[in-house]
């Protein structure tokens, strides 16, 4: 194992030291929501105690403090993902809102009847349903990049799918159901040869890789704070300025306008044009603090450590008779999905919970992935850099016990 000081890191996350059902908590549901470090909790508390106010509109002291903190968080986001300008970083409630915003603001303006939108076979519902809604409304066609039995996209088929009717590509970076890491940089390059913009669903990749939007050359990228050690309600949509400027606003209301009369409204510039109403001020300030936290640790080592944990968990679980891994891509991160012969994944989840182990059991909002692998659901262990090798051992022992109970 790499010399990652996991015990020191764990002390930053107070929730991890509790007992659940008489056992030490083993938190392996990080793909759903990760835990929050002290620095984020303290920043949120400081804001609520001393700075809470509405932003942008007030001339008074507290409003200015809150505005400075909120816009400071945006600046941190910009540096974190290497955007060119803060105008390109829109605060949203999370990845779902980010994708809907683009399907609405870009899709409804630029996609028409007979046009094609490409997504993949391993998308989260958040990256399927908004495009389906658009397709129903506009008469455009949704095309789906297939995957192989390992849970890897068939890139040749994707390349063959791109044509002059393709108007948009929206693709997941790391699959939450399978853990597959997709070659998005290469996929973006291929789409750009046809002048097609690409959105990257980075919900799972922002916490587990280093994202540089300029290097990827993605046109849009979106992620949720609650999967990257920040509170729920925070999140970001990155978009290239020239695209965001051509788009329609998503929601209308306060803060997104320049002037309003009953005859006509003119819109504010970026990023406000896409931030109607009072945003999640405290949560997004917390997102800024989570970025500070990530900047304070050695991320390359954290990523390498997580990788080792996933490999170790894969090795241990696949050695248990009756366990089947779902998603065995060569490039993977964070997630180990599995089924146990003759045991429903919900029963796995419930029995593990009795031992203090939190895993997710279900379709992981990726029903087409379950249909492809012909399973009703899977149990999913998903890791963060505060998990330990011992926790993997506890998980593997508990899975073995599940098999014995149902034998
Ligand atoms: N995409 C992926 C790959 C995800 O894992 C998730 C969350 N499970 C989402 C989108 C949706 O994120 P949120 O619910 O935070 O909007």
mmCIF file of C-alpha atoms and ligand atoms in Angstrom:
data_model
loop_
_atom_site.group_PDB
_atom_site.id
_atom_site.type_symbol
_atom_site.label_atom_id
_atom_site.label_comp_id
_atom_site.label_asym_id
_atom_site.label_seq_id
_atom_site.Cartn_x
_atom_site.Cartn_y
_atom_site.Cartn_z
ATOM 1 C CA UNK A 1 0.000 0.000 0.000
ATOM 2 C CA UNK A 2 1.147 3.539 -0.676
ATOM 3 C CA UNK A 3 2.257 5.579 2.305
ATOM 4 C CA UNK A 4 -1.041 7.416 2.579
ATOM 5 C CA UNK A 5 -1.703 8.352 6.215
ATOM 6 C CA UNK A 6 -5.323 7.233 6.279
ATOM 7 C CA UNK A 7 -5.684 7.496 10.073
ATOM 8 C CA UNK A 8 -4.705 11.149 9.957
ATOM 9 C CA UNK A 9 -7.208 11.765 7.140
ATOM 10 C CA UNK A 10 -9.977 9.943 9.025
ATOM 11 C CA UNK A 11 -9.625 12.347 11.935
ATOM 12 C CA UNK A 12 -10.751 15.120 9.569
ATOM 13 C CA UNK A 13 -14.145 13.385 9.147
ATOM 14 C CA UNK A 14 -15.961 13.260 12.495
ATOM 15 C CA UNK A 15 -18.869 11.147 11.233
ATOM 16 C CA UNK A 16 -16.552 8.208 10.631
ATOM 17 C CA UNK A 17 -15.760 7.608 14.284
ATOM 18 C CA UNK A 18 -19.287 6.571 15.287
ATOM 19 C CA UNK A 19 -20.700 3.127 15.917
ATOM 20 C CA UNK A 20 -23.665 1.761 13.968
ATOM 21 C CA UNK A 21 -25.607 -1.183 15.358
ATOM 22 C CA UNK A 22 -22.831 -1.742 17.886
ATOM 23 C CA UNK A 23 -20.059 -1.866 15.269
ATOM 24 C CA UNK A 24 -17.662 0.761 13.987
ATOM 25 C CA UNK A 25 -19.226 2.465 10.973
ATOM 26 C CA UNK A 26 -17.775 1.225 7.689
ATOM 27 C CA UNK A 27 -18.923 3.845 5.223
ATOM 28 C CA UNK A 28 -18.818 2.486 1.684
ATOM 29 C CA UNK A 29 -21.532 4.579 0.054
ATOM 30 C CA UNK A 30 -19.344 7.387 -1.177
ATOM 31 C CA UNK A 31 -20.671 7.275 -4.736
ATOM 32 C CA UNK A 32 -24.068 8.287 -3.364
ATOM 33 C CA UNK A 33 -22.756 10.960 -0.984
ATOM 34 C CA UNK A 34 -19.332 11.361 0.541
ATOM 35 C CA UNK A 35 -18.717 12.549 4.106
ATOM 36 C CA UNK A 36 -17.829 16.060 5.131
ATOM 37 C CA UNK A 37 -14.526 17.129 6.739
ATOM 38 C CA UNK A 38 -14.243 19.455 9.746
ATOM 39 C CA UNK A 39 -13.069 22.379 7.642
ATOM 40 C CA UNK A 40 -16.364 22.279 5.679
ATOM 41 C CA UNK A 41 -18.484 21.882 8.814
ATOM 42 C CA UNK A 42 -16.670 24.772 10.489
ATOM 43 C CA UNK A 43 -16.955 27.020 7.454
ATOM 44 C CA UNK A 44 -20.711 26.353 7.242
ATOM 45 C CA UNK A 45 -21.122 27.009 10.925
ATOM 46 C CA UNK A 46 -19.089 30.229 10.727
ATOM 47 C CA UNK A 47 -21.259 31.432 7.854
ATOM 48 C CA UNK A 48 -24.496 30.679 9.708
ATOM 49 C CA UNK A 49 -23.259 32.234 12.940
ATOM 50 C CA UNK A 50 -21.672 35.376 11.569
ATOM 51 C CA UNK A 51 -22.323 35.984 7.887
ATOM 52 C CA UNK A 52 -25.760 34.669 6.971
ATOM 53 C CA UNK A 53 -27.562 37.013 4.633
ATOM 54 C CA UNK A 54 -28.843 37.172 1.087
ATOM 55 C CA UNK A 55 -26.244 37.895 -1.577
ATOM 56 C CA UNK A 56 -25.784 40.399 -4.401
ATOM 57 C CA UNK A 57 -28.754 42.582 -3.522
ATOM 58 C CA UNK A 58 -27.829 44.070 -0.172
ATOM 59 C CA UNK A 59 -25.647 47.071 0.510
ATOM 60 C CA UNK A 60 -25.319 46.198 4.184
ATOM 61 C CA UNK A 61 -22.353 44.621 5.904
ATOM 62 C CA UNK A 62 -23.649 41.039 6.193
ATOM 63 C CA UNK A 63 -24.877 40.899 2.620
ATOM 64 C CA UNK A 64 -21.517 42.060 1.391
ATOM 65 C CA UNK A 65 -19.747 39.466 3.542
ATOM 66 C CA UNK A 66 -21.996 36.682 2.251
ATOM 67 C CA UNK A 67 -21.539 37.867 -1.339
ATOM 68 C CA UNK A 68 -17.765 37.937 -0.944
ATOM 69 C CA UNK A 69 -17.762 34.408 0.490
ATOM 70 C CA UNK A 70 -20.103 33.074 -2.218
ATOM 71 C CA UNK A 71 -18.152 34.656 -5.066
ATOM 72 C CA UNK A 72 -14.931 33.533 -3.378
ATOM 73 C CA UNK A 73 -16.216 29.967 -3.602
ATOM 74 C CA UNK A 74 -16.825 30.464 -7.311
ATOM 75 C CA UNK A 75 -13.242 31.639 -7.729
ATOM 76 C CA UNK A 76 -12.076 28.442 -5.955
ATOM 77 C CA UNK A 77 -14.200 26.339 -8.324
ATOM 78 C CA UNK A 78 -12.671 28.121 -11.296
ATOM 79 C CA UNK A 79 -9.136 27.329 -10.156
ATOM 80 C CA UNK A 80 -10.052 23.782 -9.113
ATOM 81 C CA UNK A 81 -11.289 22.789 -12.575
ATOM 82 C CA UNK A 82 -9.044 25.237 -14.450
ATOM 83 C CA UNK A 83 -11.860 27.179 -16.095
ATOM 84 C CA UNK A 84 -10.773 30.283 -17.991
ATOM 85 C CA UNK A 85 -13.117 32.605 -16.139
ATOM 86 C CA UNK A 86 -15.516 32.603 -13.189
ATOM 87 C CA UNK A 87 -18.256 33.451 -15.683
ATOM 88 C CA UNK A 88 -17.984 29.861 -16.883
ATOM 89 C CA UNK A 89 -18.805 28.432 -13.442
ATOM 90 C CA UNK A 90 -22.525 28.359 -12.713
ATOM 91 C CA UNK A 91 -23.682 27.263 -9.274
ATOM 92 C CA UNK A 92 -26.444 24.666 -9.532
ATOM 93 C CA UNK A 93 -28.075 22.295 -7.034
ATOM 94 C CA UNK A 94 -26.030 19.429 -8.423
ATOM 95 C CA UNK A 95 -25.295 17.394 -11.482
ATOM 96 C CA UNK A 96 -28.972 16.726 -12.246
ATOM 97 C CA UNK A 97 -29.716 20.425 -12.442
ATOM 98 C CA UNK A 98 -26.562 21.012 -14.497
ATOM 99 C CA UNK A 99 -27.639 18.526 -17.173
ATOM 100 C CA UNK A 100 -31.241 19.771 -17.204
ATOM 101 C CA UNK A 101 -29.995 23.318 -17.568
ATOM 102 C CA UNK A 102 -28.039 22.391 -20.705
ATOM 103 C CA UNK A 103 -30.823 20.218 -22.164
ATOM 104 C CA UNK A 104 -33.170 23.143 -21.672
ATOM 105 C CA UNK A 105 -30.982 26.145 -22.414
ATOM 106 C CA UNK A 106 -28.921 24.658 -25.227
ATOM 107 C CA UNK A 107 -31.036 21.726 -26.403
ATOM 108 C CA UNK A 108 -34.306 23.567 -26.807
ATOM 109 C CA UNK A 109 -32.612 26.315 -28.747
ATOM 110 C CA UNK A 110 -30.248 24.381 -31.011
ATOM 111 C CA UNK A 111 -31.645 20.855 -31.450
ATOM 112 C CA UNK A 112 -34.499 20.179 -33.859
ATOM 113 C CA UNK A 113 -36.451 17.443 -35.568
ATOM 114 C CA UNK A 114 -34.356 14.590 -36.922
ATOM 115 C CA UNK A 115 -31.217 15.781 -35.114
ATOM 116 C CA UNK A 116 -29.318 13.241 -33.029
ATOM 117 C CA UNK A 117 -28.059 13.331 -29.462
ATOM 118 C CA UNK A 118 -25.572 10.730 -28.286
ATOM 119 C CA UNK A 119 -25.439 9.354 -24.764
ATOM 120 C CA UNK A 120 -24.104 5.998 -23.557
ATOM 121 C CA UNK A 121 -25.419 2.703 -22.250
ATOM 122 C CA UNK A 122 -24.079 3.400 -18.765
ATOM 123 C CA UNK A 123 -25.659 6.768 -18.040
ATOM 124 C CA UNK A 124 -27.260 7.706 -14.750
ATOM 125 C CA UNK A 125 -30.944 8.579 -15.194
ATOM 126 C CA UNK A 126 -29.915 12.227 -14.788
ATOM 127 C CA UNK A 127 -28.144 11.957 -18.128
ATOM 128 C CA UNK A 128 -30.920 10.061 -19.888
ATOM 129 C CA UNK A 129 -34.255 11.555 -18.893
ATOM 130 C CA UNK A 130 -33.553 15.254 -19.694
ATOM 131 C CA UNK A 131 -32.486 14.246 -23.227
ATOM 132 C CA UNK A 132 -35.518 11.996 -23.633
ATOM 133 C CA UNK A 133 -37.763 14.866 -22.608
ATOM 134 C CA UNK A 134 -36.017 17.018 -25.210
ATOM 135 C CA UNK A 135 -36.361 14.279 -27.839
ATOM 136 C CA UNK A 136 -40.096 13.973 -27.172
ATOM 137 C CA UNK A 137 -40.592 17.681 -27.436
ATOM 138 C CA UNK A 138 -38.398 18.362 -30.458
ATOM 139 C CA UNK A 139 -38.618 15.096 -32.382
ATOM 140 C CA UNK A 140 -34.893 14.507 -32.197
ATOM 141 C CA UNK A 141 -33.332 11.073 -31.834
ATOM 142 C CA UNK A 142 -31.442 9.676 -28.864
ATOM 143 C CA UNK A 143 -28.583 7.358 -29.843
ATOM 144 C CA UNK A 144 -26.896 5.158 -27.281
ATOM 145 C CA UNK A 145 -23.248 4.042 -27.382
ATOM 146 C CA UNK A 146 -23.226 0.338 -26.515
ATOM 147 C CA UNK A 147 -20.935 -1.323 -23.983
ATOM 148 C CA UNK A 148 -19.314 -4.731 -23.701
ATOM 149 C CA UNK A 149 -19.715 -7.326 -20.954
ATOM 150 C CA UNK A 150 -16.918 -5.756 -18.906
ATOM 151 C CA UNK A 151 -18.892 -2.523 -18.836
ATOM 152 C CA UNK A 152 -16.638 -0.633 -21.260
ATOM 153 C CA UNK A 153 -17.996 1.602 -23.992
ATOM 154 C CA UNK A 154 -17.407 0.397 -27.541
ATOM 155 C CA UNK A 155 -15.620 3.440 -28.827
ATOM 156 C CA UNK A 156 -15.556 2.323 -32.480
ATOM 157 C CA UNK A 157 -19.352 2.283 -32.439
ATOM 158 C CA UNK A 158 -19.371 5.761 -30.972
ATOM 159 C CA UNK A 159 -17.064 7.033 -33.707
ATOM 160 C CA UNK A 160 -19.336 5.455 -36.322
ATOM 161 C CA UNK A 161 -22.395 7.092 -34.757
ATOM 162 C CA UNK A 162 -21.098 10.645 -35.136
ATOM 163 C CA UNK A 163 -22.386 12.330 -38.284
ATOM 164 C CA UNK A 164 -23.687 15.653 -39.590
ATOM 165 C CA UNK A 165 -27.042 15.122 -37.817
ATOM 166 C CA UNK A 166 -25.341 14.766 -34.419
ATOM 167 C CA UNK A 167 -26.049 17.904 -32.413
ATOM 168 C CA UNK A 168 -24.882 16.973 -28.931
ATOM 169 C CA UNK A 169 -22.947 14.347 -26.975
ATOM 170 C CA UNK A 170 -23.515 13.882 -23.232
ATOM 171 C CA UNK A 171 -21.378 11.318 -21.541
ATOM 172 C CA UNK A 172 -20.529 10.088 -18.081
ATOM 173 C CA UNK A 173 -16.864 10.294 -17.062
ATOM 174 C CA UNK A 174 -16.949 7.591 -14.355
ATOM 175 C CA UNK A 175 -20.012 5.352 -14.131
ATOM 176 C CA UNK A 176 -21.634 5.320 -10.697
ATOM 177 C CA UNK A 177 -23.055 1.825 -11.274
ATOM 178 C CA UNK A 178 -19.952 0.158 -12.730
ATOM 179 C CA UNK A 179 -16.992 2.353 -11.867
ATOM 180 C CA UNK A 180 -15.884 2.444 -15.519
ATOM 181 C CA UNK A 181 -13.636 5.368 -16.391
ATOM 182 C CA UNK A 182 -14.502 6.461 -19.920
ATOM 183 C CA UNK A 183 -11.937 7.951 -22.349
ATOM 184 C CA UNK A 184 -13.786 11.261 -22.463
ATOM 185 C CA UNK A 185 -10.880 13.312 -23.785
ATOM 186 C CA UNK A 186 -10.652 11.144 -26.870
ATOM 187 C CA UNK A 187 -14.454 11.126 -27.220
ATOM 188 C CA UNK A 188 -14.574 14.920 -27.046
ATOM 189 C CA UNK A 189 -11.899 15.183 -29.726
ATOM 190 C CA UNK A 190 -13.927 12.913 -32.030
ATOM 191 C CA UNK A 191 -17.136 14.916 -31.488
ATOM 192 C CA UNK A 192 -15.340 18.179 -32.150
ATOM 193 C CA UNK A 193 -14.301 16.919 -35.594
ATOM 194 C CA UNK A 194 -18.026 17.169 -36.395
ATOM 195 C CA UNK A 195 -18.360 20.478 -34.555
ATOM 196 C CA UNK A 196 -20.477 18.778 -31.880
ATOM 197 C CA UNK A 197 -20.390 20.051 -28.284
ATOM 198 C CA UNK A 198 -19.888 17.578 -25.446
ATOM 199 C CA UNK A 199 -21.135 17.592 -21.863
ATOM 200 C CA UNK A 200 -19.231 15.519 -19.302
ATOM 201 C CA UNK A 201 -21.164 14.167 -16.322
ATOM 202 C CA UNK A 202 -18.363 14.426 -13.795
ATOM 203 C CA UNK A 203 -20.419 13.550 -10.693
ATOM 204 C CA UNK A 204 -18.147 10.611 -9.921
ATOM 205 C CA UNK A 205 -14.918 11.853 -11.462
ATOM 206 C CA UNK A 206 -14.473 15.159 -9.649
ATOM 207 C CA UNK A 207 -13.933 13.399 -6.285
ATOM 208 C CA UNK A 208 -11.698 10.687 -7.745
ATOM 209 C CA UNK A 209 -9.575 12.351 -10.404
ATOM 210 C CA UNK A 210 -8.030 15.687 -11.248
ATOM 211 C CA UNK A 211 -10.240 17.630 -13.627
ATOM 212 C CA UNK A 212 -8.896 20.203 -16.035
ATOM 213 C CA UNK A 213 -11.668 21.450 -18.298
ATOM 214 C CA UNK A 214 -9.242 23.188 -20.645
ATOM 215 C CA UNK A 215 -7.188 20.069 -21.088
ATOM 216 C CA UNK A 216 -10.316 17.943 -21.659
ATOM 217 C CA UNK A 217 -11.657 20.672 -23.953
ATOM 218 C CA UNK A 218 -15.188 19.711 -22.857
ATOM 219 C CA UNK A 219 -17.917 22.214 -23.685
ATOM 220 C CA UNK A 220 -19.862 21.553 -20.485
ATOM 221 C CA UNK A 221 -19.018 19.656 -17.304
ATOM 222 C CA UNK A 222 -21.156 19.248 -14.235
ATOM 223 C CA UNK A 223 -20.795 17.841 -10.730
ATOM 224 C CA UNK A 224 -22.456 17.743 -7.308
ATOM 225 C CA UNK A 225 -20.889 19.015 -4.099
ATOM 226 C CA UNK A 226 -22.257 16.235 -1.924
ATOM 227 C CA UNK A 227 -20.102 13.638 -3.689
ATOM 228 C CA UNK A 228 -16.948 15.693 -3.178
ATOM 229 C CA UNK A 229 -17.023 16.279 0.573
ATOM 230 C CA UNK A 230 -19.325 19.318 0.488
ATOM 231 C CA UNK A 231 -22.959 19.754 1.613
ATOM 232 C CA UNK A 232 -25.983 18.791 -0.467
ATOM 233 C CA UNK A 233 -27.498 21.557 -2.558
ATOM 234 C CA UNK A 234 -24.138 22.695 -3.887
ATOM 235 C CA UNK A 235 -22.865 21.950 -7.364
ATOM 236 C CA UNK A 236 -21.416 23.377 -10.524
ATOM 237 C CA UNK A 237 -22.107 23.557 -14.203
ATOM 238 C CA UNK A 238 -19.041 24.576 -16.159
ATOM 239 C CA UNK A 239 -19.685 25.763 -19.704
ATOM 240 C CA UNK A 240 -17.554 27.475 -22.308
ATOM 241 C CA UNK A 241 -18.391 31.150 -22.197
ATOM 242 C CA UNK A 242 -19.251 31.448 -25.884
ATOM 243 C CA UNK A 243 -21.795 28.613 -25.566
ATOM 244 C CA UNK A 244 -23.324 29.822 -22.312
ATOM 245 C CA UNK A 245 -23.770 33.236 -23.871
ATOM 246 C CA UNK A 246 -25.784 31.873 -26.797
ATOM 247 C CA UNK A 247 -28.090 29.805 -24.560
ATOM 248 C CA UNK A 248 -31.512 30.582 -23.192
ATOM 249 C CA UNK A 249 -31.830 30.971 -19.423
ATOM 250 C CA UNK A 250 -33.132 27.917 -17.591
ATOM 251 C CA UNK A 251 -35.247 29.611 -14.948
ATOM 252 C CA UNK A 252 -36.530 33.129 -14.740
ATOM 253 C CA UNK A 253 -36.665 35.228 -11.599
ATOM 254 C CA UNK A 254 -34.607 37.453 -9.363
ATOM 255 C CA UNK A 255 -30.878 37.937 -9.914
ATOM 256 C CA UNK A 256 -30.868 36.669 -13.515
ATOM 257 C CA UNK A 257 -32.197 39.878 -15.021
ATOM 258 C CA UNK A 258 -30.772 43.207 -16.106
ATOM 259 C CA UNK A 259 -34.066 45.053 -16.568
ATOM 260 C CA UNK A 260 -37.693 43.998 -16.298
ATOM 261 C CA UNK A 261 -40.759 45.727 -17.669
ATOM 262 C CA UNK A 262 -44.119 44.131 -18.382
ATOM 263 C CA UNK A 263 -43.242 44.325 -22.062
ATOM 264 C CA UNK A 264 -39.751 42.875 -21.999
ATOM 265 C CA UNK A 265 -36.977 41.514 -19.806
ATOM 266 C CA UNK A 266 -33.283 41.669 -20.549
ATOM 267 C CA UNK A 267 -30.998 39.167 -18.904
ATOM 268 C CA UNK A 268 -27.990 39.565 -16.681
ATOM 269 C CA UNK A 269 -24.555 38.546 -17.909
ATOM 270 C CA UNK A 270 -22.809 35.331 -16.904
ATOM 271 C CA UNK A 271 -22.910 33.617 -14.514
ATOM 272 C CA UNK A 272 -26.021 35.316 -13.026
ATOM 273 C CA UNK A 273 -28.149 34.651 -16.115
ATOM 274 C CA UNK A 274 -28.330 31.023 -14.977
ATOM 275 C CA UNK A 275 -28.719 31.598 -11.249
ATOM 276 C CA UNK A 276 -32.325 32.711 -10.788
ATOM 277 C CA UNK A 277 -33.523 33.192 -7.229
ATOM 278 C CA UNK A 278 -31.653 32.809 -3.963
ATOM 279 C CA UNK A 279 -29.068 30.074 -4.404
ATOM 280 C CA UNK A 280 -27.719 27.568 -1.866
ATOM 281 C CA UNK A 281 -25.398 30.164 -0.370
ATOM 282 C CA UNK A 282 -24.214 28.203 2.672
ATOM 283 C CA UNK A 283 -23.778 24.990 0.691
ATOM 284 C CA UNK A 284 -21.754 26.600 -2.053
ATOM 285 C CA UNK A 285 -19.524 28.354 0.471
ATOM 286 C CA UNK A 286 -19.105 24.840 1.902
ATOM 287 C CA UNK A 287 -18.162 23.616 -1.567
ATOM 288 C CA UNK A 288 -15.420 26.225 -1.592
ATOM 289 C CA UNK A 289 -14.183 24.878 1.744
ATOM 290 C CA UNK A 290 -14.248 21.316 0.372
ATOM 291 C CA UNK A 291 -12.032 22.506 -2.466
ATOM 292 C CA UNK A 292 -9.678 24.048 0.113
ATOM 293 C CA UNK A 293 -9.603 20.674 1.810
ATOM 294 C CA UNK A 294 -8.837 18.808 -1.412
ATOM 295 C CA UNK A 295 -6.113 21.330 -2.191
ATOM 296 C CA UNK A 296 -4.592 20.706 1.241
ATOM 297 C CA UNK A 297 -4.067 16.976 0.695
ATOM 298 C CA UNK A 298 -1.827 15.185 -1.753
ATOM 299 C CA UNK A 299 -4.428 14.328 -4.354
ATOM 300 C CA UNK A 300 -2.217 12.165 -6.518
ATOM 301 C CA UNK A 301 -1.513 9.961 -3.493
ATOM 302 C CA UNK A 302 -5.197 9.957 -2.539
ATOM 303 C CA UNK A 303 -6.168 8.780 -6.021
ATOM 304 C CA UNK A 304 -3.457 6.108 -6.040
ATOM 305 C CA UNK A 305 -4.571 4.940 -2.595
ATOM 306 C CA UNK A 306 -8.233 4.684 -3.663
ATOM 307 C CA UNK A 307 -7.133 2.729 -6.681
ATOM 308 C CA UNK A 308 -5.315 0.239 -4.477
ATOM 309 C CA UNK A 309 -8.410 -0.090 -2.278
ATOM 310 C CA UNK A 310 -10.628 -0.821 -5.279
ATOM 311 C CA UNK A 311 -8.151 -3.421 -6.527
ATOM 312 C CA UNK A 312 -7.974 -5.017 -3.099
ATOM 313 C CA UNK A 313 -11.769 -5.103 -2.755
ATOM 314 C CA UNK A 314 -12.076 -6.562 -6.261
ATOM 315 C CA UNK A 315 -9.571 -9.255 -5.399
ATOM 316 C CA UNK A 316 -11.217 -10.128 -2.057
ATOM 317 C CA UNK A 317 -14.814 -10.136 -3.268
ATOM 318 C CA UNK A 318 -14.142 -12.010 -6.474
ATOM 319 C CA UNK A 319 -12.412 -14.738 -4.467
ATOM 320 C CA UNK A 320 -15.690 -15.486 -2.620
ATOM 321 C CA UNK A 321 -17.691 -18.242 -4.230
ATOM 322 C CA UNK A 322 -21.161 -17.066 -5.237
ATOM 323 C CA UNK A 323 -20.130 -13.423 -5.673
ATOM 324 C CA UNK A 324 -20.311 -11.949 -9.151
ATOM 325 C CA UNK A 325 -18.768 -8.600 -9.959
ATOM 326 C CA UNK A 326 -20.783 -6.354 -12.249
ATOM 327 C CA UNK A 327 -18.441 -4.010 -14.080
ATOM 328 C CA UNK A 328 -14.929 -5.251 -14.651
ATOM 329 C CA UNK A 329 -13.581 -2.522 -16.908
ATOM 330 C CA UNK A 330 -9.826 -2.237 -17.208
ATOM 331 C CA UNK A 331 -10.017 1.444 -16.302
ATOM 332 C CA UNK A 332 -12.045 1.794 -13.125
ATOM 333 C CA UNK A 333 -12.377 4.056 -10.117
ATOM 334 C CA UNK A 334 -13.984 3.960 -6.708
ATOM 335 C CA UNK A 335 -16.819 1.493 -7.296
ATOM 336 C CA UNK A 336 -17.189 -2.271 -6.815
ATOM 337 C CA UNK A 337 -20.682 -3.496 -7.768
ATOM 338 C CA UNK A 338 -21.608 -7.085 -7.110
ATOM 339 C CA UNK A 339 -24.385 -9.626 -6.783
ATOM 340 C CA UNK A 340 -24.605 -12.803 -4.720
ATOM 341 C CA UNK A 341 -26.214 -15.853 -6.213
ATOM 342 C CA UNK A 342 -29.769 -16.368 -4.875
ATOM 343 C CA UNK A 343 -29.644 -13.321 -2.596
ATOM 344 C CA UNK A 344 -31.456 -10.110 -3.427
ATOM 345 C CA UNK A 345 -29.138 -7.088 -3.212
ATOM 346 C CA UNK A 346 -31.532 -5.397 -0.777
ATOM 347 C CA UNK A 347 -31.031 -8.302 1.614
ATOM 348 C CA UNK A 348 -27.268 -7.917 1.223
ATOM 349 C CA UNK A 349 -27.597 -4.230 2.079
ATOM 350 C CA UNK A 350 -29.772 -4.896 5.118
ATOM 351 C CA UNK A 351 -27.550 -7.611 6.546
ATOM 352 C CA UNK A 352 -24.419 -5.522 6.036
ATOM 353 C CA UNK A 353 -26.114 -2.585 7.732
ATOM 354 C CA UNK A 354 -26.710 -4.706 10.815
ATOM 355 C CA UNK A 355 -22.942 -4.937 11.033
ATOM 356 C CA UNK A 356 -22.451 -1.206 10.575
ATOM 357 C CA UNK A 357 -21.457 -1.441 6.910
ATOM 358 C CA UNK A 358 -23.079 1.117 4.626
ATOM 359 C CA UNK A 359 -23.302 -0.009 1.014
ATOM 360 C CA UNK A 360 -25.927 0.863 -1.557
ATOM 361 C CA UNK A 361 -28.291 -1.752 -2.914
ATOM 362 C CA UNK A 362 -30.476 -0.999 -5.887
ATOM 363 C CA UNK A 363 -30.358 0.064 -9.506
ATOM 364 C CA UNK A 364 -28.209 3.113 -8.695
ATOM 365 C CA UNK A 365 -30.418 5.270 -10.934
ATOM 366 C CA UNK A 366 -29.063 3.331 -13.892
ATOM 367 C CA UNK A 367 -31.846 0.906 -14.766
ATOM 368 C CA UNK A 368 -30.585 0.364 -18.334
ATOM 369 C CA UNK A 369 -27.282 -0.878 -16.868
ATOM 370 C CA UNK A 370 -29.185 -3.409 -14.739
ATOM 371 C CA UNK A 371 -31.188 -4.479 -17.809
ATOM 372 C CA UNK A 372 -27.971 -4.952 -19.792
ATOM 373 C CA UNK A 373 -26.449 -7.198 -17.116
ATOM 374 C CA UNK A 374 -29.836 -8.856 -16.532
ATOM 375 C CA UNK A 375 -29.888 -8.230 -12.807
ATOM 376 C CA UNK A 376 -32.646 -6.513 -10.823
ATOM 377 C CA UNK A 377 -30.112 -4.553 -8.800
ATOM 378 C CA UNK A 378 -26.593 -4.774 -7.407
ATOM 379 C CA UNK A 379 -24.918 -4.149 -4.083
ATOM 380 C CA UNK A 380 -22.325 -1.433 -4.470
ATOM 381 C CA UNK A 381 -19.340 -0.623 -2.296
ATOM 382 C CA UNK A 382 -17.852 2.728 -3.220
ATOM 383 C CA UNK A 383 -14.665 4.074 -1.738
ATOM 384 C CA UNK A 384 -13.080 7.333 -0.725
ATOM 385 C CA UNK A 385 -9.552 8.092 0.439
ATOM 386 C CA UNK A 386 -10.634 7.762 4.099
ATOM 387 C CA UNK A 387 -11.577 4.109 3.744
ATOM 388 C CA UNK A 388 -9.142 1.462 4.885
ATOM 389 C CA UNK A 389 -7.910 -1.934 3.876
ATOM 390 C CA UNK A 390 -9.312 -3.267 7.165
ATOM 391 C CA UNK A 391 -12.752 -2.022 6.127
ATOM 392 C CA UNK A 392 -12.446 -4.032 2.927
ATOM 393 C CA UNK A 393 -11.671 -7.081 5.087
ATOM 394 C CA UNK A 394 -14.753 -6.381 7.241
ATOM 395 C CA UNK A 395 -16.853 -6.089 4.078
ATOM 396 C CA UNK A 396 -15.516 -9.337 2.615
ATOM 397 C CA UNK A 397 -16.121 -11.221 5.900
ATOM 398 C CA UNK A 398 -19.666 -9.867 6.076
ATOM 399 C CA UNK A 399 -20.360 -10.872 2.472
ATOM 400 C CA UNK A 400 -19.114 -14.349 3.291
ATOM 401 C CA UNK A 401 -21.568 -14.432 6.230
ATOM 402 C CA UNK A 402 -24.442 -13.368 3.963
ATOM 403 C CA UNK A 403 -23.692 -16.364 1.768
ATOM 404 C CA UNK A 404 -23.654 -18.653 4.796
ATOM 405 C CA UNK A 405 -27.005 -17.269 6.043
ATOM 406 C CA UNK A 406 -28.646 -17.929 2.672
ATOM 407 C CA UNK A 407 -26.894 -21.270 2.008
HETATM 408 N N1 LIG B 1 -24.521 11.307 -12.622
HETATM 409 C C1 LIG B 1 -23.868 10.372 -11.926
HETATM 410 C C2 LIG B 1 -22.808 9.564 -12.608
HETATM 411 C C3 LIG B 1 -24.155 10.181 -10.584
HETATM 412 O O1 LIG B 1 -23.497 9.259 -9.882
HETATM 413 C C4 LIG B 1 -25.157 10.973 -9.975
HETATM 414 C C5 LIG B 1 -25.539 10.762 -8.520
HETATM 415 N N2 LIG B 1 -25.681 9.435 -8.146
HETATM 416 C C6 LIG B 1 -25.793 11.939 -10.744
HETATM 417 C C7 LIG B 1 -25.459 12.070 -12.058
HETATM 418 C C8 LIG B 1 -26.855 12.828 -10.156
HETATM 419 O O2 LIG B 1 -26.303 13.621 -9.165
HETATM 420 P P1 LIG B 1 -27.249 14.466 -8.183
HETATM 421 O O3 LIG B 1 -28.290 13.531 -7.668
HETATM 422 O O4 LIG B 1 -26.317 14.952 -7.126
HETATM 423 O O5 LIG B 1 -27.817 15.573 -8.990
#
